Amino acid sequence: MTDSTSTSKPNYKKTLNLPKTSFPMKANLVQNEPASIKRWEKIGLYDRIQEARAGSEPYHFHDGPPYANGSIHLGHLLNKCLKDFVVRTKSMAGMACPYIPGWDCHGLPIEHKVMTEAIESGKMKKLESLEDDARRTAIRRDCQKYAEKFIKLQTGQMQRLMTLADYAHPYLTMAPEYEAAALDVFADMIEQGLVYRKLKAVHWSIANQTALAEAELEYYDRKDPSVFVEFDAADARAVEAAFGMQPESLDRTPTFMIWTTTPWTLPANLLIAVHPRHNYALAEIDGTVTVIAEELLSKVAATAGADNVRTLSIAPGERLVGLKYRHPFIEDEAAHKAAIRGDSDASGDILHIVAAEYVTLEDGTGLVHTAPGHGQDDYNTGVTNKTPIYCPVQADGTYDETVPDWVRGKLIWDANPIIVKHLDESGRLFHKLEINHSYPHDWRGKSPVIFRATEQWFVDVNKPTKRDDRSLRDLALEASDTIDFIPAWGRNRMRGMLESRPDWCLSRQRSWGLPIPAFMTPSGEPFVTAASVRAISEVVRKNGSGCWITLSPAELLAGYDAKKDPEAPAGLDISSLRAMNDIFDVWFESGSSWAAVMRQRGTVHTEGSPVDLYLEGSDQHRGWFQVSLLTCLGAIGVPPYRTLLTHGFMVDKDGRKMSKSIGNTLEVDSLMQQFGADVARWWVATLAYENDIKADVSFFETAGESYRKLRNTLRFMLSNLDDFEPSPPGKDASCGQGMCMNLSTMSPTSIDAWILDQFNVLAKKVREAYARFDFRTASTAIFNFCNDTLSSVYLAAVKDRLYCDRLDSPRRRQTQNALWELCDGLCRLLAPIVPHTADEAYRALLKATDDATTIHVKEFLPNLPVEAATAWQDVLRVRDDAMAALERVRAAGGVENPLDAGLTLPSPGGALNGFDPVDLADLLGVSRVAIKADITEPEVLDLRTEPRCERSWKRDGTVKERSDGGMLSDRDAEAVGVS
RNA sequence: GGGCUUGUAGCUCAGUUGGUUAGAGCGCACCCCUGAUAAGGGUGAGGUCGAAGGUUCGAAUCCUUCCAGGCCCA
């Protein structure tokens, strides 16, 4: 048993005003956030915010559509949270900022997935038995279902992130009204003369039998044969002459040495390209006499293991131009020339040497095998030299009948070894090996892609528009000067891409997409005009783009009058038209979203660029940003956006890219289960998002720690406001209701004036940071304010008055008033980042029990009408010195507990005059403070011999035994009501 | 291979036009409090600023090269 004889003394703890609140320390976000989401949904929060801001200055943000496939990943989390920060901060800043979320629904990945599933389920056989049109319609139906399924899934996941958007009315690129608007943009571009159709070498996926956009390619390493092939010169005498040698000085037919990693393109060889200013050697290598770049001679010889190398003569490349050669295995040149069927303007000769600037001396031989139907550079060279764009490879990757019979009908990959073997046997293979090199692959199928010449629709980026007489490229480059790039280097990045981008290939040969509304006339001419497209657009608006397949040309063109269309071809017979099967590149659809979503829904500026902000990953400089820029400049002549904000990519904690195959990804769903959205959002807010972003579970743990700090700070303030009744909003003590005072009457030297002034500084900084999308600066400033200014300084200082002062002492009420303002203000500043927690705290502050009360319809507060004495900065300097002095005393074995100490503070120039010594003592955590003008350093007093107040634990000099037998200070005696 | 970009304490980041002992938060260590308590406060130790050259009286900051990442192309 313990001795409790002295327990007649009062237990003062019960007389204190200790903190009390319903706002729990443990957030339990995983359970509570979904409840908040439900409550917001119930009160129609999104609509309520829009109503509250109706008529306010608009801020037009436009959401880029994620692809409707799979679960959202960490990149989506970053992207969607940043967008939500933008929308919420603009809204809290009093602007009208709707957020229409969207999805990119068409395209190869979904179609590929659906086809894969059809194969696995056996449905493919049924599909294959259908007629073309019926099959395409069936595939499209399945694709639509697939997209809808993932839109639903992703919507839920995005809502779980507590992003606030019009999820009831998203935009879908497969919706009829969207498709119609995209067609209208296409019509505008036709009208500007920008759309053309031409045979062109494009990336071709054999597996999917479609042309691919640059964006649909991924580069992987691939093993390929690497062969050095000798092409016989057609005229040895001409070669001698080119090299300045005596006629007939050569006893063998000289050859031209080319190098290729695609032997399958050799049947399509039409030219050899050399660099006009590089030197070429005529050399004897192990008995053969061949032409090769001088600089590469020894390297090639070494590669082939040749030791007998002799240079016979040197000539610059330009001297070789025009020399004829024989194809290594096509014997009859005349018949071949007839067989490869060129365009009418393909009048140029073939099988000779041409000059090209792109020839390098890095690989190969300096003589470049050129097949205009099978390469970008080759194509350009072919066009320049007016050769046919010869492409013997069919859509399925097999050769047609124009090639030698020993490879005819074979798949090109199978033909590679056959051709190499044939070359070897005919003595034209100089050397062969295998190389591992980066090679373009189909982004989904991961199968290697080839170049193949096909008829495609293009947007010309070099042709002047009719409206501005400037090319899209020039217009885009000019626009880049006026667009605000965040970060600024985005401008150069985008300019570089614009300067080098080729014409935009618009067409794809697939089912799941928006059909290009072009017809083929019986004479084999395509028919498409701005007016015909607009007529079809109206039909699509009513029926959806599937009608392109199900309706007849006459039905599709019911609203079209050729007589009123100056572009209509003469003698157009609609009944004889055949609908073509190409669909649009999905980038054209998403690139038209400024029109199909923002303009169509009326949420745009009517002057200048329609939208204020596009915000996506920096990959979109080439993707969505660029295609949107091109369509908008083409259709209406202005850029679609005023500001472009880009963020970086997620990498793992070692800075490596995240990929499922490496296994270093994090699942969004499990992060929500483990940490909750507010923690994840806080993490996003603290990121330097313009560069790569390292992500790791440990970073979410760290964010959770910071979150807890914020939460506890709010909790402590709330817990000291339990007995505080605020006056009605916008009113103060003079209204007779509640306990708020007129802040402007607060003494400038009071600690409450100081903290409110500090809050004003913070709030201004945060609002400004938000305005420039610098969420990191904003969140860091809020954190430091909570952690340092509040928790460590102010709240520690005012604890004594909150706990020990009489409940309704003016001093306590004033501090509570300050706390109330701080809570209110902080919740508002935090609301865009941690919407659940800010709302929870705000509702606790207002003791709200209804569902409708929410911080999210509120705005940021203007500066509070308080004034703090400028001498506060002197006080804080003195505080630093005093804390250091206390620490020195403690370290020297003196006073350990600050409440056992007093301080005499210097007051340089009377700086501390007018400050309340109690405020100063509380600020320093000591029992009492005296001010002395004539000292320079704070002096520490050891008060351990003085009596201690049993209630406040202070030794303030007024402590004495009271009527109840306790040792109390004057203040505490009054509070308890004893004398 | 090209364009843009990143590399500062264990971690995440600040470091304005080159100029005194390179800052912050977190983490860590030690201490205090136990009337914010699965909380709170204090103090402290951590960096040859990716590497190597160069310009300069002086460089994390400017130049060159290299190394290691990222995005987009080839």
PDB file of C-alpha atoms (C1' of nucleotides) in Angstrom, chain A residues 13 16 25 214 219 438 489 493 497 619 622 655-657 691-692 694 702 709 712 715-716 776 783 787 791-792 799 803 887 951 953, chain B residues 1 3-6 11-14 24-27 32-43 68-74:
ATOM      1  CA  LYS A  13      -5.608  18.856 -12.912  1.00  0.00           C
ATOM      2  CA  LEU A  16      -7.631  22.900 -15.880  1.00  0.00           C
ATOM      3  CA  MET A  25      -5.694  11.562 -33.599  1.00  0.00           C
ATOM      4  CA  GLU A 214       5.507   7.219 -84.229  1.00  0.00           C
ATOM      5  CA  TYR A 219      12.308   0.307 -79.370  1.00  0.00           C
ATOM      6  CA  SER A 438      17.631  -1.240 -81.205  1.00  0.00           C
ATOM      7  CA  TRP A 489      12.340  24.268 -71.154  1.00  0.00           C
ATOM      8  CA  ARG A 493      11.671  20.685 -76.389  1.00  0.00           C
ATOM      9  CA  MET A 497       9.988  18.298 -82.163  1.00  0.00           C
ATOM     10  CA  ASP A 619       5.781  12.723 -73.304  1.00  0.00           C
ATOM     11  CA  ARG A 622       5.064  15.040 -78.999  1.00  0.00           C
ATOM     12  CA  GLY A 655      15.951   6.385 -60.567  1.00  0.00           C
ATOM     13  CA  ARG A 656      15.154   3.550 -62.965  1.00  0.00           C
ATOM     14  CA  LYS A 657      12.021   3.557 -65.014  1.00  0.00           C
ATOM     15  CA  ASN A 691      11.502  16.204 -63.366  1.00  0.00           C
ATOM     16  CA  ASP A 692      11.600  12.480 -62.791  1.00  0.00           C
ATOM     17  CA  LYS A 694      11.150   8.680 -57.523  1.00  0.00           C
ATOM     18  CA  THR A 702       7.350   9.592 -44.878  1.00  0.00           C
ATOM     19  CA  LYS A 709       2.117  16.167 -37.936  1.00  0.00           C
ATOM     20  CA  ASN A 712      -2.036  16.678 -34.789  1.00  0.00           C
ATOM     21  CA  ARG A 715      -6.230  18.501 -33.637  1.00  0.00           C
ATOM     22  CA  PHE A 716      -4.508  20.429 -30.873  1.00  0.00           C
ATOM     23  CA  ARG A 776       5.583  21.974 -53.468  1.00  0.00           C
ATOM     24  CA  PHE A 783       4.097  22.140 -43.156  1.00  0.00           C
ATOM     25  CA  ASN A 787       5.619  22.293 -37.471  1.00  0.00           C
ATOM     26  CA  SER A 791       3.644  23.629 -32.892  1.00  0.00           C
ATOM     27  CA  SER A 792       7.059  24.595 -31.668  1.00  0.00           C
ATOM     28  CA  LYS A 799      -0.777  26.353 -23.722  1.00  0.00           C
ATOM     29  CA  TYR A 803      -5.148  25.448 -19.772  1.00  0.00           C
ATOM     30  CA  GLU A 887      20.686  25.419 -23.465  1.00  0.00           C
ATOM     31  CA  ARG A 951      -1.500  24.190 -10.855  1.00  0.00           C
ATOM     32  CA  TRP A 953       3.947  24.708 -12.461  1.00  0.00           C
TER      33      TRP A 953
ATOM     34  C1'   G B   1      23.242   8.429 -82.593  1.00  0.00           C
ATOM     35  C1'   G B   3      16.778  16.911 -79.104  1.00  0.00           C
ATOM     36  C1'   C B   4      15.176  18.247 -74.160  1.00  0.00           C
ATOM     37  C1'   U B   5      16.390  17.145 -69.147  1.00  0.00           C
ATOM     38  C1'   U B   6      18.428  15.398 -64.147  1.00  0.00           C
ATOM     39  C1'   C B  11      16.169  10.470 -48.040  1.00  0.00           C
ATOM     40  C1'   U B  12      13.225  14.553 -50.545  1.00  0.00           C
ATOM     41  C1'   C B  13      14.646  19.162 -52.102  1.00  0.00           C
ATOM     42  C1'   A B  14      16.361  25.049 -51.732  1.00  0.00           C
ATOM     43  C1'   A B  24      15.602  23.397 -45.075  1.00  0.00           C
ATOM     44  C1'   G B  25      12.418  19.354 -43.777  1.00  0.00           C
ATOM     45  C1'   C B  26      12.485  14.254 -42.857  1.00  0.00           C
ATOM     46  C1'   G B  27      15.425  10.381 -40.830  1.00  0.00           C
ATOM     47  C1'   C B  32      13.642  17.124 -21.731  1.00  0.00           C
ATOM     48  C1'   C B  33       8.308  16.645 -20.832  1.00  0.00           C
ATOM     49  C1'   U B  34       4.467  13.164 -19.353  1.00  0.00           C
ATOM     50  C1'   G B  35      -1.780  18.434 -18.596  1.00  0.00           C
ATOM     51  C1'   A B  36      -1.391  17.497 -27.514  1.00  0.00           C
ATOM     52  C1'   U B  37       0.677  11.112 -24.969  1.00  0.00           C
ATOM     53  C1'   A B  38       0.576   5.240 -30.611  1.00  0.00           C
ATOM     54  C1'   A B  39       1.568  12.900 -28.934  1.00  0.00           C
ATOM     55  C1'   G B  40       4.875  17.446 -27.672  1.00  0.00           C
ATOM     56  C1'   G B  41       9.739  20.230 -26.988  1.00  0.00           C
ATOM     57  C1'   G B  42      15.259  20.966 -27.210  1.00  0.00           C
ATOM     58  C1'   U B  43      20.284  19.961 -28.908  1.00  0.00           C
ATOM     59  C1'   A B  68      24.997   7.444 -64.614  1.00  0.00           C
ATOM     60  C1'   G B  69      19.565   8.272 -65.119  1.00  0.00           C
ATOM     61  C1'   G B  70      14.683  10.027 -67.537  1.00  0.00           C
ATOM     62  C1'   C B  71      11.321  11.604 -71.651  1.00  0.00           C
ATOM     63  C1'   C B  72      10.921  11.939 -76.916  1.00  0.00           C
ATOM     64  C1'   C B  73      12.943  10.551 -81.451  1.00  0.00           C
ATOM     65  C1'   A B  74      16.433   7.842 -84.935  1.00  0.00           C
TER      66        A B  74
END
